[in-house]
Amino acid sequence: MLNIQQVTKRFGEISALNALTLHIQENQISAILAKNGAGKSTLMSLIAGLSQPCSGSIEINGLNRLDKKNTLELKKHIGFAAQNTGLYPMLSVHQNVYFFAKLHGLTHQQAKIRVEQLLKQFELTELTHRPCQTLSGGQKRRVHLAIAVVHRPKLLLLDEPTLGADIYAREAILNVVKDIAKQGTAVIYTTHYLNEIENLNAHIIIMDKGRVLHQASQRELQEKHNENAFYVDFTLPIAEKVAHILAHSTVVAAQRLHVKNHNNAHTIEHIVHAMGDFLPHIQQIKRHESSLENLFFTLTDSHSTAQPETVLVKTKPVMHPKKEPSLL
Amino acid sequence: MIMTALHVFINELRIMRHDASPFVILFIMPSLALILLTPALGAIAREYGQASVTDSALSVPAMTVMFGSLGAAFVSFSIVRERDWACWSRLLTSAHSTVGIIGGKLLPPMGLVIIQQVLLVIIGAAVYGGLGELQAGAYIVGASFFAITITAFGLVVADMFSSLQKMNAVIHIGALLFASTSGAFIPIESLPFYVKYLLYISPGYWLVVYQKNALLGTLTLPTASISLSILSLQAFVFLAYARARLNCINT
Ligand SMILES: Nc1ncnc2c1ncn2[C@@H]1O[C@H](COP(=O)(O)OP(=O)(O)O)[C@@H](O)[C@H]1O
Ligand SMILES: [Mg+2]
C-alpha cells in the first residue's frame, strides 16, 4: 500500500526525517508512536504530498508520490486530517463538510447524502447548522475528521486525531476509525497515547528522531517483549554466587541479579525463600514490568520519565529472614 | 479547474457574508475620500499647468489606484487567513486543481475592484460632473486589467508573509507608496527624479495613464495597447510565481 524508502527531510539545520524507511499494509491501522518533534507531522505531510522530501522515495499503491503526474490520482485516494483542525470558523458544520465534498468532485446530490451520513457517523447531526467557531475542541476534531474521509479514501492519514478531545469524543473518534478500517481503508494514525494504540489494536511503529525504531503487531510485541522480571540488588558483590542457586537468574552486575519471571511463575516469596544464607545481603527487590510503554521508553531513551521498575522489597539494613517482605 | 474555481469562489462569497470589511474599505472609504479630496487634487493639477483636466478625471483614478491596490491586500489576507485556519493544506489535498483554487480566490476581490472603479466614476460624475466624454467600455476594460494585475500581486504578497500582522503593515505602506508614485495624487513633474524611473514598473502608473484618458475621452489605441500589455505582462509574472510557490504548505 505505502512504501517509503530512505526518506530524508531537512529544515535548514534541523533534520526532521533521517533516511526513514517504512512499509504499510492495506487493511490495517498503523499507529505511529513517537514523542513530540520526532517527525510524525513531517512524515504525514510528505505522504499527503504537501511537501517534498530532500531525498528518498514514496510509493502509494504502486504510484510514485513524487511524480507530479500522479498528484491528482493520489488526491482521490488519500484522506488527510492534519494535526491542527482545519475548519472555516464562521461557516456551519454542514457548509464545511459540503464544501470539501464538492472540491473532491461529488455532485450536489452525492455530497448532500454523504455529508448527512458522515454527520450521523460522527454524532454531529445536532450540530449541523452550528458555526464551527462555536464548537468544543472535541466537536471540532470530529468535523475535521469527517472532512478527511468525505471522499472515501483508501489511505487515511490521521495526525494526532484526538488532540484536545475529551474522553467521550476520543471514544467516538476511536470507534469511527475502527469502523473505517474495517471497511478496508488503510489508516496511519499518529499519537503519543499508548492506550489508544491498544484500543485500536493497531500495528505499532515506534519512531524517534526522524527514524523508525521498531515495528510490530500488538501480538508480536506482547510475545516478544512482555516478559516480566525481577531485579535483586545486594549489599555485597555476591550476584555471581546467588545466580547458581536461583533459577532463571542472570548476573547483570556484581551486586545485581536479573530474575526472569516467565508466565509470572515467580513470586517474591519464591525468591526470598530460595535465597537461603544470602538473604541478609539483599538490599532490594524490584519488579520490572514489560509493556508497550516501557518498550517505547527503552527504545526512545527517555528513562527519565519512565518508571519501568517498581520497588517491591527494600531492606534496611538487613531484613529478618522470617519476616514477610514489605510490599511498597 | 473551472469547477474547483467555482466551488472556491462560492465558498469565498460565503465567508465574505460574515465579514463586511472589504465593502467598507473598498467602497465606502474611497467614495468619501473622492468627495472630500477632488477639489484639492484639481487645484494642485492647475498649479502644475494642467488646466484642461477636469477635477474628477484626476481624482477618480487617484482613488482607484490608492484603494484598488487594497484589493491585493484582500487576496493576501484571504490566503494567509486560510493558513491561520489550517485550511490551506486541506484545500491543496482536496481540490483537484491548484490553479482552480487560486482562480476562485482571486475572483471575488477582482470583482470588487472592478465594481469599485465603476462606483467611483458614478460618484465623481454625480458630485463634480465633467465626465461627459467618458469612454465607458474602455474604462471597464482598463478596470478589469488592473483588477487582475493587482489581485495577482496579492498572491505574491501572500507568499512573502506568513503572518497577518506583518502582511497588513507592509501592504498598507505599499498601497500608499504605490498611489503616491502613480502620478495620480501628485503630478509627476513634482516628484523626485528617481521616482520617475520607478513609475514605469508600477501597475498604478499604467492604470492612471489609461483611465485618465478614458475619462477624458482621449484614449487612443496605442496608449491603450501599451498600458494593457504592461498590466498583462505583470499579471502573468505574478500568476506564474504564485502557481510555482503556493502549492505546498511551507510557503
Ligand atoms: N516548517 C518547518 N520549519 C522548520 N522546522 C520544522 C518545520 N516543520 C517541522 N520542523 C521541525 O522538524 C522536527 C519534526 O517536527 P514534526 O514533524 O512536527 O514532529 P512531530 O509531529 O512528531 O511532533 C521538529 O524538530 C520541528 O521543529
Ligand atoms: Mg506533529
Coordinates of C-alpha atoms and ligand atoms in Angstrom, one line a residue:
Chain A
M1 CA 0.0 0.0 0.0
L2 CA 2.6 2.5 1.2
N3 CA 6.3 2.1 0.7
I4 CA 8.7 4.7 2.0
Q5 CA 12.4 4.2 1.3
Q6 CA 15.2 6.2 2.8
V7 CA 13.3 9.4 3.1
T8 CA 15.1 12.4 4.4
K9 CA 13.7 15.9 5.1
R10 CA 15.6 18.8 6.5
F11 CA 14.5 22.2 7.5
G12 CA 17.7 24.2 7.4
E13 CA 19.9 22.7 10.2
I14 CA 17.1 20.6 11.6
S15 CA 16.9 17.1 10.2
A16 CA 13.2 16.2 10.7
L17 CA 13.4 12.8 8.9
N18 CA 16.5 10.7 8.7
A19 CA 16.6 8.1 6.0
L20 CA 13.3 6.8 7.2
T21 CA 12.1 3.5 5.7
L22 CA 8.6 2.3 6.3
H23 CA 6.2 -0.2 4.8
I24 CA 2.5 -0.1 5.4
Q25 CA -0.1 -2.8 4.5
E26 CA -3.6 -2.3 3.4
N27 CA -6.5 -3.3 5.6
Q28 CA -4.9 -2.3 8.9
I29 CA -4.4 0.5 11.3
S30 CA -0.8 1.5 11.7
A31 CA -0.1 3.6 14.7
I32 CA 3.0 5.8 14.8
L33 CA 4.0 6.2 18.3
A34 CA 6.6 9.0 19.0
K35 CA 7.4 11.9 21.1
N36 CA 6.8 15.5 20.1
G37 CA 9.3 16.6 17.5
A38 CA 10.1 13.1 16.3
G39 CA 8.9 13.9 12.8
K40 CA 5.4 12.5 12.7
S41 CA 3.8 15.5 11.2
T42 CA 6.6 16.0 8.7
L43 CA 6.2 12.4 7.6
M44 CA 2.4 12.8 7.2
S45 CA 2.6 15.9 5.1
L46 CA 5.2 14.2 2.8
I47 CA 2.8 11.3 2.3
A48 CA -0.1 13.7 1.7
G49 CA 2.0 15.4 -0.9
L50 CA 2.1 18.8 0.8
S51 CA 5.9 19.0 0.8
Q52 CA 8.7 17.3 -0.9
P53 CA 11.5 15.1 0.7
C54 CA 15.1 16.1 0.2
S55 CA 15.8 12.5 -0.8
G56 CA 14.3 9.1 -0.9
S57 CA 11.2 7.6 -2.5
I58 CA 7.5 7.4 -1.5
E59 CA 5.2 5.0 -3.3
I60 CA 1.5 4.7 -2.7
N61 CA -0.5 1.9 -4.4
G62 CA 2.3 1.5 -6.8
L63 CA 2.3 5.2 -7.8
N64 CA 5.3 7.3 -7.3
R65 CA 4.2 10.1 -4.9
L66 CA 6.9 12.4 -6.1
D67 CA 5.9 12.3 -9.7
K68 CA 3.6 15.3 -10.4
K69 CA 1.7 13.2 -13.0
N70 CA 0.2 11.1 -10.1
T71 CA -0.8 14.1 -7.9
L72 CA -4.5 14.1 -9.0
E73 CA -4.9 10.3 -8.8
L74 CA -3.4 10.3 -5.3
K75 CA -5.6 13.1 -4.1
K76 CA -8.6 11.0 -4.8
H77 CA -7.3 8.1 -2.7
I78 CA -5.7 9.9 0.2
G79 CA -7.6 11.5 3.1
F80 CA -5.6 13.7 5.4
A81 CA -6.5 15.1 8.8
A82 CA -3.6 17.4 9.8
Q83 CA -2.6 17.9 13.4
N84 CA -4.3 21.3 13.5
T85 CA -8.1 21.3 12.9
G86 CA -8.7 22.9 9.5
L87 CA -12.2 24.4 9.5
Y88 CA -13.8 27.7 8.3
P89 CA -14.7 29.1 11.7
M90 CA -17.7 31.2 10.6
L91 CA -19.2 28.6 8.4
S92 CA -21.5 25.9 9.7
V93 CA -20.6 22.2 10.2
H94 CA -22.6 21.3 7.1
Q95 CA -21.1 24.1 4.9
N96 CA -17.6 23.0 5.9
V97 CA -18.1 19.3 5.1
Y98 CA -20.2 20.0 2.0
F99 CA -17.5 22.4 0.5
F100 CA -14.8 19.8 0.7
A101 CA -17.1 17.1 -0.7
K102 CA -17.7 19.4 -3.7
L103 CA -14.0 20.0 -4.1
H104 CA -13.5 16.3 -4.2
G105 CA -15.8 16.2 -7.2
L106 CA -19.0 14.9 -5.6
T107 CA -22.2 16.1 -7.3
H108 CA -24.7 18.2 -5.2
Q109 CA -26.9 15.2 -4.6
Q110 CA -24.0 12.8 -3.7
A111 CA -22.4 15.5 -1.4
K112 CA -25.7 16.1 0.4
I113 CA -26.2 12.4 1.1
R114 CA -22.5 11.9 2.1
V115 CA -22.5 14.8 4.4
E116 CA -25.7 13.7 6.2
Q117 CA -24.2 10.2 6.5
L118 CA -20.9 11.5 7.9
L119 CA -22.5 13.8 10.4
K120 CA -24.5 10.9 11.7
Q121 CA -21.5 8.6 11.9
F122 CA -19.5 11.2 13.8
E123 CA -22.5 12.1 16.0
L124 CA -22.7 15.6 14.7
T125 CA -26.2 15.7 13.4
E126 CA -27.5 18.0 16.1
L127 CA -24.7 20.5 15.3
T128 CA -25.4 20.6 11.5
H129 CA -26.1 24.3 11.3
R130 CA -23.8 25.5 14.1
P131 CA -20.9 27.7 13.0
C132 CA -17.6 25.8 13.7
Q133 CA -16.2 28.6 15.9
T134 CA -18.9 27.8 18.5
L135 CA -18.0 24.1 18.8
S136 CA -15.9 22.5 21.5
G137 CA -12.5 21.1 20.9
G138 CA -13.8 17.5 20.6
Q139 CA -16.6 18.5 18.3
K140 CA -14.2 20.4 16.0
R141 CA -12.0 17.4 15.9
R142 CA -14.9 15.2 14.7
V143 CA -15.8 17.7 11.9
H144 CA -12.1 17.8 11.0
L145 CA -12.0 14.0 10.7
A146 CA -15.3 13.8 8.8
I147 CA -13.9 16.1 6.1
A148 CA -10.8 13.9 5.8
V149 CA -13.0 10.9 4.9
V150 CA -15.6 12.7 2.8
H151 CA -14.3 11.1 -0.4
R152 CA -13.9 7.6 1.0
P153 CA -10.1 7.5 0.7
K154 CA -8.2 4.2 0.5
L155 CA -5.4 5.6 2.7
L156 CA -6.3 7.8 5.6
L157 CA -3.7 9.9 7.4
L158 CA -4.7 11.0 10.9
D159 CA -2.1 13.2 12.7
E160 CA -2.9 13.2 16.4
P161 CA -6.7 13.0 15.8
T162 CA -7.7 13.0 19.4
L163 CA -5.7 16.1 20.4
G164 CA -7.9 18.4 22.5
A165 CA -10.8 15.9 22.6
D166 CA -12.3 14.8 25.9
I167 CA -12.7 11.1 26.7
Y168 CA -16.1 10.9 25.1
A169 CA -15.1 12.5 21.9
R170 CA -12.0 10.3 22.0
E171 CA -14.0 7.2 22.3
A172 CA -16.3 8.3 19.4
I173 CA -13.2 9.0 17.3
L174 CA -11.6 5.7 18.0
N175 CA -14.8 3.8 17.2
V176 CA -15.2 5.6 13.9
V177 CA -11.5 5.0 13.0
K178 CA -12.1 1.3 13.7
D179 CA -15.2 1.2 11.5
I180 CA -13.4 3.0 8.7
A181 CA -10.5 0.5 8.9
K182 CA -13.0 -2.4 8.9
Q183 CA -14.4 -1.2 5.5
G184 CA -10.9 -1.7 4.0
T185 CA -9.2 1.7 4.4
A186 CA -5.6 1.7 5.5
V187 CA -5.2 4.1 8.4
I188 CA -2.0 5.7 9.6
Y189 CA -2.6 7.2 13.0
T190 CA 0.0 9.2 14.9
T191 CA -0.3 9.6 18.6
H192 CA 1.6 9.7 21.8
Y193 CA -1.2 8.0 23.8
L194 CA -0.4 4.3 24.2
N195 CA -3.9 3.3 25.3
E196 CA -5.3 4.5 22.0
I197 CA -3.0 2.1 20.2
E198 CA -4.0 -0.7 22.4
N199 CA -7.7 0.2 21.9
L200 CA -7.3 0.3 18.1
N201 CA -5.3 -3.0 18.1
A202 CA -3.0 -1.2 15.7
H203 CA 0.2 -2.3 14.1
I204 CA 2.8 -0.3 16.0
I205 CA 5.5 1.8 14.6
I206 CA 7.8 3.4 17.1
M207 CA 9.6 6.4 15.8
D208 CA 12.2 8.8 17.2
K209 CA 14.5 11.5 15.8
G210 CA 13.1 11.0 12.3
R211 CA 13.6 7.3 12.1
V212 CA 11.6 4.1 12.6
L213 CA 13.0 2.3 15.6
H214 CA 10.6 -0.6 15.8
Q215 CA 7.7 -2.1 14.0
A216 CA 5.4 -4.9 15.2
S217 CA 1.9 -6.0 15.6
Q218 CA 0.4 -5.9 19.1
R219 CA 0.6 -9.7 19.4
E220 CA 4.2 -9.9 18.3
L221 CA 5.1 -7.1 20.6
Q222 CA 3.4 -8.8 23.6
E223 CA 5.0 -12.1 22.8
K224 CA 8.4 -10.7 22.3
H225 CA 8.6 -8.1 25.0
N226 CA 6.0 -8.9 27.5
E227 CA 8.4 -10.7 29.8
N228 CA 8.3 -9.6 33.4
A229 CA 11.3 -9.9 35.6
F230 CA 12.7 -9.0 39.0
Y231 CA 15.9 -7.3 39.8
V232 CA 17.6 -8.3 43.0
D233 CA 20.2 -5.9 44.4
F234 CA 22.7 -7.0 47.1
T235 CA 24.7 -5.0 49.6
L236 CA 27.8 -7.1 48.7
P237 CA 29.1 -8.3 45.3
I238 CA 27.6 -11.8 45.6
A239 CA 25.4 -11.8 42.4
E240 CA 27.5 -14.5 40.8
K241 CA 27.2 -16.9 43.7
V242 CA 23.5 -16.4 44.1
A243 CA 22.9 -17.0 40.4
H244 CA 24.0 -20.6 40.9
I245 CA 21.2 -21.3 43.4
L246 CA 18.4 -19.2 41.9
A247 CA 16.6 -20.5 38.9
H248 CA 16.2 -18.3 35.8
S249 CA 18.6 -15.7 37.0
T250 CA 21.4 -13.9 35.2
V251 CA 24.1 -11.6 36.5
V252 CA 23.7 -8.0 35.5
A253 CA 26.3 -6.5 37.7
A254 CA 28.4 -7.7 40.7
Q255 CA 25.6 -6.7 43.0
R256 CA 22.6 -7.1 40.8
L257 CA 20.8 -10.1 39.5
H258 CA 18.1 -10.3 36.8
V259 CA 15.4 -13.0 37.5
K260 CA 13.1 -13.9 34.7
N261 CA 9.5 -14.2 35.6
H262 CA 8.1 -16.2 32.8
N263 CA 4.3 -16.5 33.0
N264 CA 4.6 -14.9 36.4
A265 CA 5.8 -18.2 37.9
H266 CA 8.0 -16.5 40.4
T267 CA 6.8 -14.6 43.4
I268 CA 8.7 -12.6 45.9
E269 CA 8.3 -15.3 48.4
H270 CA 9.9 -17.7 46.0
I271 CA 13.0 -15.6 45.6
V272 CA 13.2 -14.8 49.3
H273 CA 12.9 -18.5 50.1
A274 CA 15.5 -19.6 47.6
M275 CA 18.0 -17.1 48.8
G276 CA 18.9 -19.1 51.9
D277 CA 22.0 -17.7 53.6
F278 CA 22.3 -14.8 51.2
L279 CA 19.0 -13.3 52.4
P280 CA 20.5 -10.8 54.8
H281 CA 22.5 -9.3 52.0
I282 CA 19.5 -8.3 49.9
Q283 CA 19.3 -4.6 49.5
Q284 CA 16.1 -4.5 47.5
I285 CA 13.9 -6.5 45.0
K286 CA 12.3 -4.6 42.1
R287 CA 9.8 -5.8 39.7
H288 CA 10.5 -4.9 36.1
E289 CA 7.2 -4.8 34.1
S290 CA 7.4 -5.1 30.4
S291 CA 4.8 -3.1 28.5
L292 CA 4.4 -1.1 25.4
E293 CA 5.1 1.9 27.5
N294 CA 8.4 0.5 28.8
L295 CA 9.4 -0.6 25.4
F296 CA 8.7 2.8 24.0
F297 CA 10.7 4.5 26.7
T298 CA 13.5 2.0 26.4
L299 CA 13.7 2.5 22.6
T300 CA 13.5 6.2 22.7
D301 CA 15.9 6.7 25.6
S302 CA 13.5 8.5 27.8
H303 CA 14.3 6.8 31.0
S304 CA 13.9 10.0 33.0
T305 CA 10.1 9.8 32.6
A306 CA 9.9 6.1 32.5
Q307 CA 9.1 4.0 35.6
P308 CA 9.6 0.5 34.4
E309 CA 10.7 -0.7 37.8
T310 CA 8.6 -0.9 40.9
V311 CA 10.5 -1.4 44.2
L312 CA 8.9 -4.2 46.0
V313 CA 11.2 -5.0 48.8
K314 CA 13.6 -2.7 50.5
T315 CA 15.7 -3.8 53.4
K316 CA 17.3 -1.5 55.9
P317 CA 19.9 -2.5 56.7
V318 CA 19.3 -6.3 57.0
M319 CA 15.9 -8.0 56.6
H320 CA 14.8 -10.5 59.2
P321 CA 14.7 -13.9 57.5
K322 CA 11.4 -14.9 58.8
K323 CA 9.6 -11.7 58.4
E324 CA 7.2 -11.1 55.5
P325 CA 8.7 -8.8 52.9
S326 CA 7.0 -5.5 53.0
L327 CA 5.3 -4.6 49.7
L328 CA 5.7 -0.9 48.9
Chain B
M1 CA -10.0 23.5 -12.9
I2 CA -13.2 25.5 -13.6
M3 CA -15.2 23.5 -11.2
T4 CA -12.6 23.9 -8.5
A5 CA -12.5 27.7 -9.1
L6 CA -16.3 27.8 -8.9
H7 CA -16.5 26.0 -5.6
V8 CA -13.7 28.1 -4.1
F9 CA -15.4 31.2 -5.4
I10 CA -18.8 30.3 -3.8
N11 CA -17.0 29.4 -0.5
E12 CA -15.2 32.8 -0.6
L13 CA -18.6 34.6 -1.0
R14 CA -20.0 32.6 2.0
I15 CA -17.0 33.7 4.1
M16 CA -17.4 37.3 2.9
R17 CA -21.0 37.3 4.1
H18 CA -19.7 37.2 7.6
D19 CA -17.1 39.9 7.1
A20 CA -18.1 43.4 5.9
S21 CA -14.7 44.9 6.0
P22 CA -14.0 44.5 2.2
F23 CA -17.1 46.6 1.4
V24 CA -16.1 49.3 3.9
I25 CA -12.5 49.5 2.7
L26 CA -13.1 49.1 -1.0
F27 CA -16.3 51.1 -1.4
I28 CA -17.1 53.5 1.5
M29 CA -13.6 54.7 2.2
P30 CA -12.7 55.7 -1.4
S31 CA -16.1 57.2 -2.0
L32 CA -15.7 59.5 1.0
A33 CA -12.1 60.3 0.0
L34 CA -13.2 61.1 -3.5
I35 CA -15.9 63.5 -2.3
L36 CA -13.5 65.2 0.1
L37 CA -10.3 65.4 -1.9
T38 CA -11.4 66.1 -5.5
P39 CA -11.3 69.9 -5.3
A40 CA -7.8 69.8 -3.7
L41 CA -6.4 67.4 -6.3
G42 CA -7.8 69.7 -9.1
A43 CA -6.2 72.7 -7.5
I44 CA -2.8 71.0 -7.4
A45 CA -3.1 70.0 -11.0
R46 CA -3.9 73.5 -12.1
E47 CA -0.9 74.7 -10.2
Y48 CA 1.2 72.5 -12.4
G49 CA -0.4 73.9 -15.6
Q50 CA -2.9 71.0 -16.3
A51 CA -5.8 73.4 -16.6
S52 CA -7.7 71.3 -19.2
V53 CA -8.2 68.3 -16.9
T54 CA -11.5 68.1 -15.1
D55 CA -11.3 67.5 -11.4
S56 CA -13.0 64.1 -11.3
A57 CA -10.9 62.8 -14.2
L58 CA -7.9 63.3 -11.8
S59 CA -9.4 62.1 -8.6
V60 CA -11.2 59.0 -9.8
P61 CA -8.0 57.2 -11.0
A62 CA -6.2 58.5 -7.9
M63 CA -8.8 56.9 -5.6
T64 CA -8.8 53.7 -7.7
V65 CA -5.0 53.4 -7.5
M66 CA -4.9 54.1 -3.8
F67 CA -7.9 51.9 -2.7
G68 CA -7.9 49.5 -5.6
S69 CA -4.5 48.3 -4.6
L70 CA -6.0 47.3 -1.3
G71 CA -7.7 44.6 -3.4
A72 CA -4.2 43.0 -3.3
A73 CA -4.5 43.1 0.5
F74 CA -7.7 41.1 0.3
V75 CA -6.2 38.4 -1.7
S76 CA -3.2 38.1 0.5
F77 CA -5.4 38.3 3.5
S78 CA -7.7 35.5 2.3
I79 CA -4.7 33.2 1.7
V80 CA -2.8 34.0 4.9
R81 CA -6.0 33.6 6.9
E82 CA -6.6 30.3 5.2
R83 CA -3.2 29.2 6.6
D84 CA -4.2 30.5 10.1
W85 CA -7.3 28.4 10.0
A86 CA -5.2 25.4 8.8
C87 CA -7.5 25.1 5.8
W88 CA -4.8 25.8 3.1
S89 CA -3.3 22.3 3.4
R90 CA -6.9 20.9 3.3
L91 CA -7.7 22.9 0.1
L92 CA -4.5 21.6 -1.5
T93 CA -5.2 18.0 -0.7
S94 CA -8.9 18.2 -1.6
A95 CA -9.2 20.4 -4.7
H96 CA -8.4 18.7 -8.0
S97 CA -6.6 21.8 -9.3
T98 CA -4.3 24.3 -7.6
V99 CA -4.8 26.8 -10.4
G100 CA -8.5 26.5 -9.7
I101 CA -8.0 27.3 -6.1
I102 CA -6.1 30.4 -7.0
G103 CA -8.7 31.4 -9.6
G104 CA -11.5 31.0 -7.2
K105 CA -9.7 33.1 -4.6
L106 CA -8.9 35.9 -7.0
L107 CA -12.4 36.2 -8.4
P108 CA -14.2 38.0 -5.5
P109 CA -11.6 40.7 -4.9
M110 CA -11.2 41.1 -8.6
G111 CA -14.9 41.7 -8.9
L112 CA -14.8 44.2 -6.0
V113 CA -12.0 46.2 -7.6
I114 CA -13.9 46.5 -10.9
I115 CA -17.2 47.4 -9.1
Q116 CA -15.2 50.0 -7.1
Q117 CA -13.9 51.7 -10.2
V118 CA -17.4 51.9 -11.7
L119 CA -18.8 53.2 -8.4
L120 CA -16.1 55.9 -8.3
V121 CA -16.9 57.1 -11.8
I122 CA -20.6 57.3 -10.9
I123 CA -20.0 59.2 -7.7
G124 CA -17.4 61.5 -9.3
A125 CA -19.8 62.4 -12.1
A126 CA -22.7 62.9 -9.8
V127 CA -20.9 65.2 -7.4
Y128 CA -18.4 67.0 -9.6
G129 CA -19.6 66.3 -13.2
G130 CA -17.2 66.8 -16.0
L131 CA -17.2 63.2 -17.3
G132 CA -19.3 63.8 -20.4
E133 CA -16.5 62.5 -22.7
L134 CA -16.1 59.2 -20.8
Q135 CA -15.2 56.1 -22.9
A136 CA -17.2 53.8 -20.7
G137 CA -16.4 50.5 -22.4
A138 CA -12.7 51.2 -22.5
Y139 CA -12.8 52.3 -18.8
I140 CA -14.3 49.0 -17.8
V141 CA -11.7 47.1 -19.8
G142 CA -8.9 49.1 -18.1
A143 CA -10.6 48.5 -14.7
S144 CA -10.6 44.7 -15.4
F145 CA -7.0 44.5 -16.4
F146 CA -5.9 46.5 -13.4
A147 CA -8.1 44.2 -11.1
I148 CA -6.3 41.1 -12.5
T149 CA -2.8 42.6 -12.1
I150 CA -3.4 43.9 -8.6
T151 CA -5.1 40.8 -7.2
A152 CA -2.3 38.6 -8.8
F153 CA 0.2 40.8 -6.9
G154 CA -1.7 39.9 -3.8
L155 CA -0.7 36.3 -4.3
V156 CA 2.9 37.3 -4.4
V157 CA 2.5 39.2 -1.1
A158 CA 0.7 36.2 0.5
D159 CA 3.8 34.1 -0.4
M160 CA 6.2 36.5 1.2
F161 CA 4.4 36.9 4.6
S162 CA 3.4 34.2 6.9
S163 CA 1.6 36.3 9.5
L164 CA -1.4 38.7 9.1
Q165 CA 0.2 41.4 11.2
K166 CA 3.4 41.6 9.1
M167 CA 1.4 41.5 5.9
N168 CA -1.0 44.2 7.0
A169 CA 1.7 46.6 7.9
V170 CA 3.6 46.1 4.6
I171 CA 0.6 46.2 2.4
H172 CA -0.7 49.5 3.7
I173 CA 2.6 51.2 3.4
G174 CA 2.8 49.6 -0.1
A175 CA -0.5 50.9 -1.1
L176 CA 0.4 54.4 -0.1
L177 CA 3.8 54.3 -1.9
F178 CA 2.1 52.8 -4.9
A179 CA -0.6 55.5 -5.1
S180 CA 1.8 58.4 -4.4
T181 CA 4.2 57.3 -7.1
S182 CA 1.5 56.7 -9.7
G183 CA 1.2 60.3 -10.7
A184 CA -2.4 60.3 -9.7
F185 CA -2.3 62.3 -6.5
I186 CA 0.6 64.4 -7.2
P187 CA 1.6 65.5 -10.8
I188 CA 4.7 63.5 -12.0
E189 CA 6.6 66.7 -12.5
S190 CA 6.6 67.4 -8.8
L191 CA 8.1 64.0 -7.8
P192 CA 11.8 63.4 -7.1
F193 CA 13.6 62.5 -10.3
Y194 CA 14.3 58.9 -9.3
V195 CA 10.6 58.2 -8.7
K196 CA 10.0 58.9 -12.4
Y197 CA 12.0 55.8 -13.3
L198 CA 10.1 53.7 -10.8
L199 CA 6.8 54.8 -12.4
Y200 CA 7.3 52.7 -15.4
I201 CA 7.3 49.4 -13.5
S202 CA 4.3 50.4 -11.3
P203 CA 0.9 49.0 -12.5
G204 CA -0.6 52.1 -10.9
Y205 CA 1.1 54.4 -13.3
W206 CA -0.2 52.5 -16.3
L207 CA -3.7 52.4 -14.9
V208 CA -3.6 56.1 -14.3
V209 CA -2.4 56.8 -17.8
Y210 CA -5.1 54.6 -19.3
Q211 CA -8.0 55.6 -17.1
K212 CA -7.3 59.4 -17.2
N213 CA -7.5 59.2 -20.9
A214 CA -10.6 57.1 -20.9
L215 CA -12.3 59.5 -18.5
L216 CA -11.4 62.5 -20.7
G217 CA -12.4 60.7 -24.0
T218 CA -8.8 60.9 -25.3
L219 CA -7.8 57.2 -25.1
T220 CA -6.1 56.1 -28.3
L221 CA -5.3 52.6 -29.4
P222 CA -1.5 52.9 -29.0
T223 CA -1.9 54.3 -25.5
A224 CA -4.4 51.6 -24.6
S225 CA -2.3 48.8 -26.0
I226 CA 0.9 49.9 -24.2
S227 CA -0.9 50.2 -20.8
L228 CA -2.8 46.9 -21.2
S229 CA 0.2 45.0 -22.4
I230 CA 2.3 46.1 -19.5
L231 CA -0.5 45.3 -17.0
S232 CA -1.0 41.8 -18.6
L233 CA 2.7 41.1 -18.5
Q234 CA 2.9 42.0 -14.9
A235 CA -0.2 39.9 -14.1
F236 CA 1.4 36.9 -15.9
V237 CA 4.6 37.2 -13.9
F238 CA 2.7 37.4 -10.6
L239 CA 0.5 34.4 -11.5
A240 CA 3.3 32.3 -12.7
Y241 CA 5.2 33.0 -9.4
A242 CA 2.1 32.1 -7.4
R243 CA 1.5 28.9 -9.3
A244 CA 5.0 27.8 -8.6
R245 CA 5.0 28.8 -5.0
L246 CA 1.6 28.3 -3.5
N247 CA 1.2 24.5 -4.0
C248 CA 2.9 23.4 -0.8
I249 CA 2.2 24.2 2.8
N250 CA 5.5 25.7 3.8
T251 CA 5.1 28.8 1.7
Ligands
LIG1 N1 8.3 24.1 8.6 C1 9.3 23.8 9.5 N2 10.4 24.5 9.6 C2 11.4 24.2 10.4 N3 11.4 23.2 11.2 C3 10.4 22.3 11.2 C4 9.3 22.6 10.3 N4 8.4 21.6 10.5 C5 8.9 20.7 11.4 N5 10.1 21.2 11.8 C6 11.0 20.5 12.8 O1 11.1 19.2 12.4 C7 11.1 18.3 13.6 C8 9.9 17.4 13.5 O2 8.7 18.1 13.6 P1 7.3 17.4 13.5 O3 7.2 16.6 12.3 O4 6.3 18.5 13.6 O5 7.3 16.5 14.8 P2 6.0 15.7 15.5 O6 4.8 15.9 14.6 O7 6.5 14.3 15.7 O8 5.9 16.4 16.8 C9 11.0 19.3 14.8 O9 12.3 19.5 15.3 C10 10.4 20.5 14.2 O10 10.9 21.7 14.9
MG2 MG 3.1 16.7 15.0

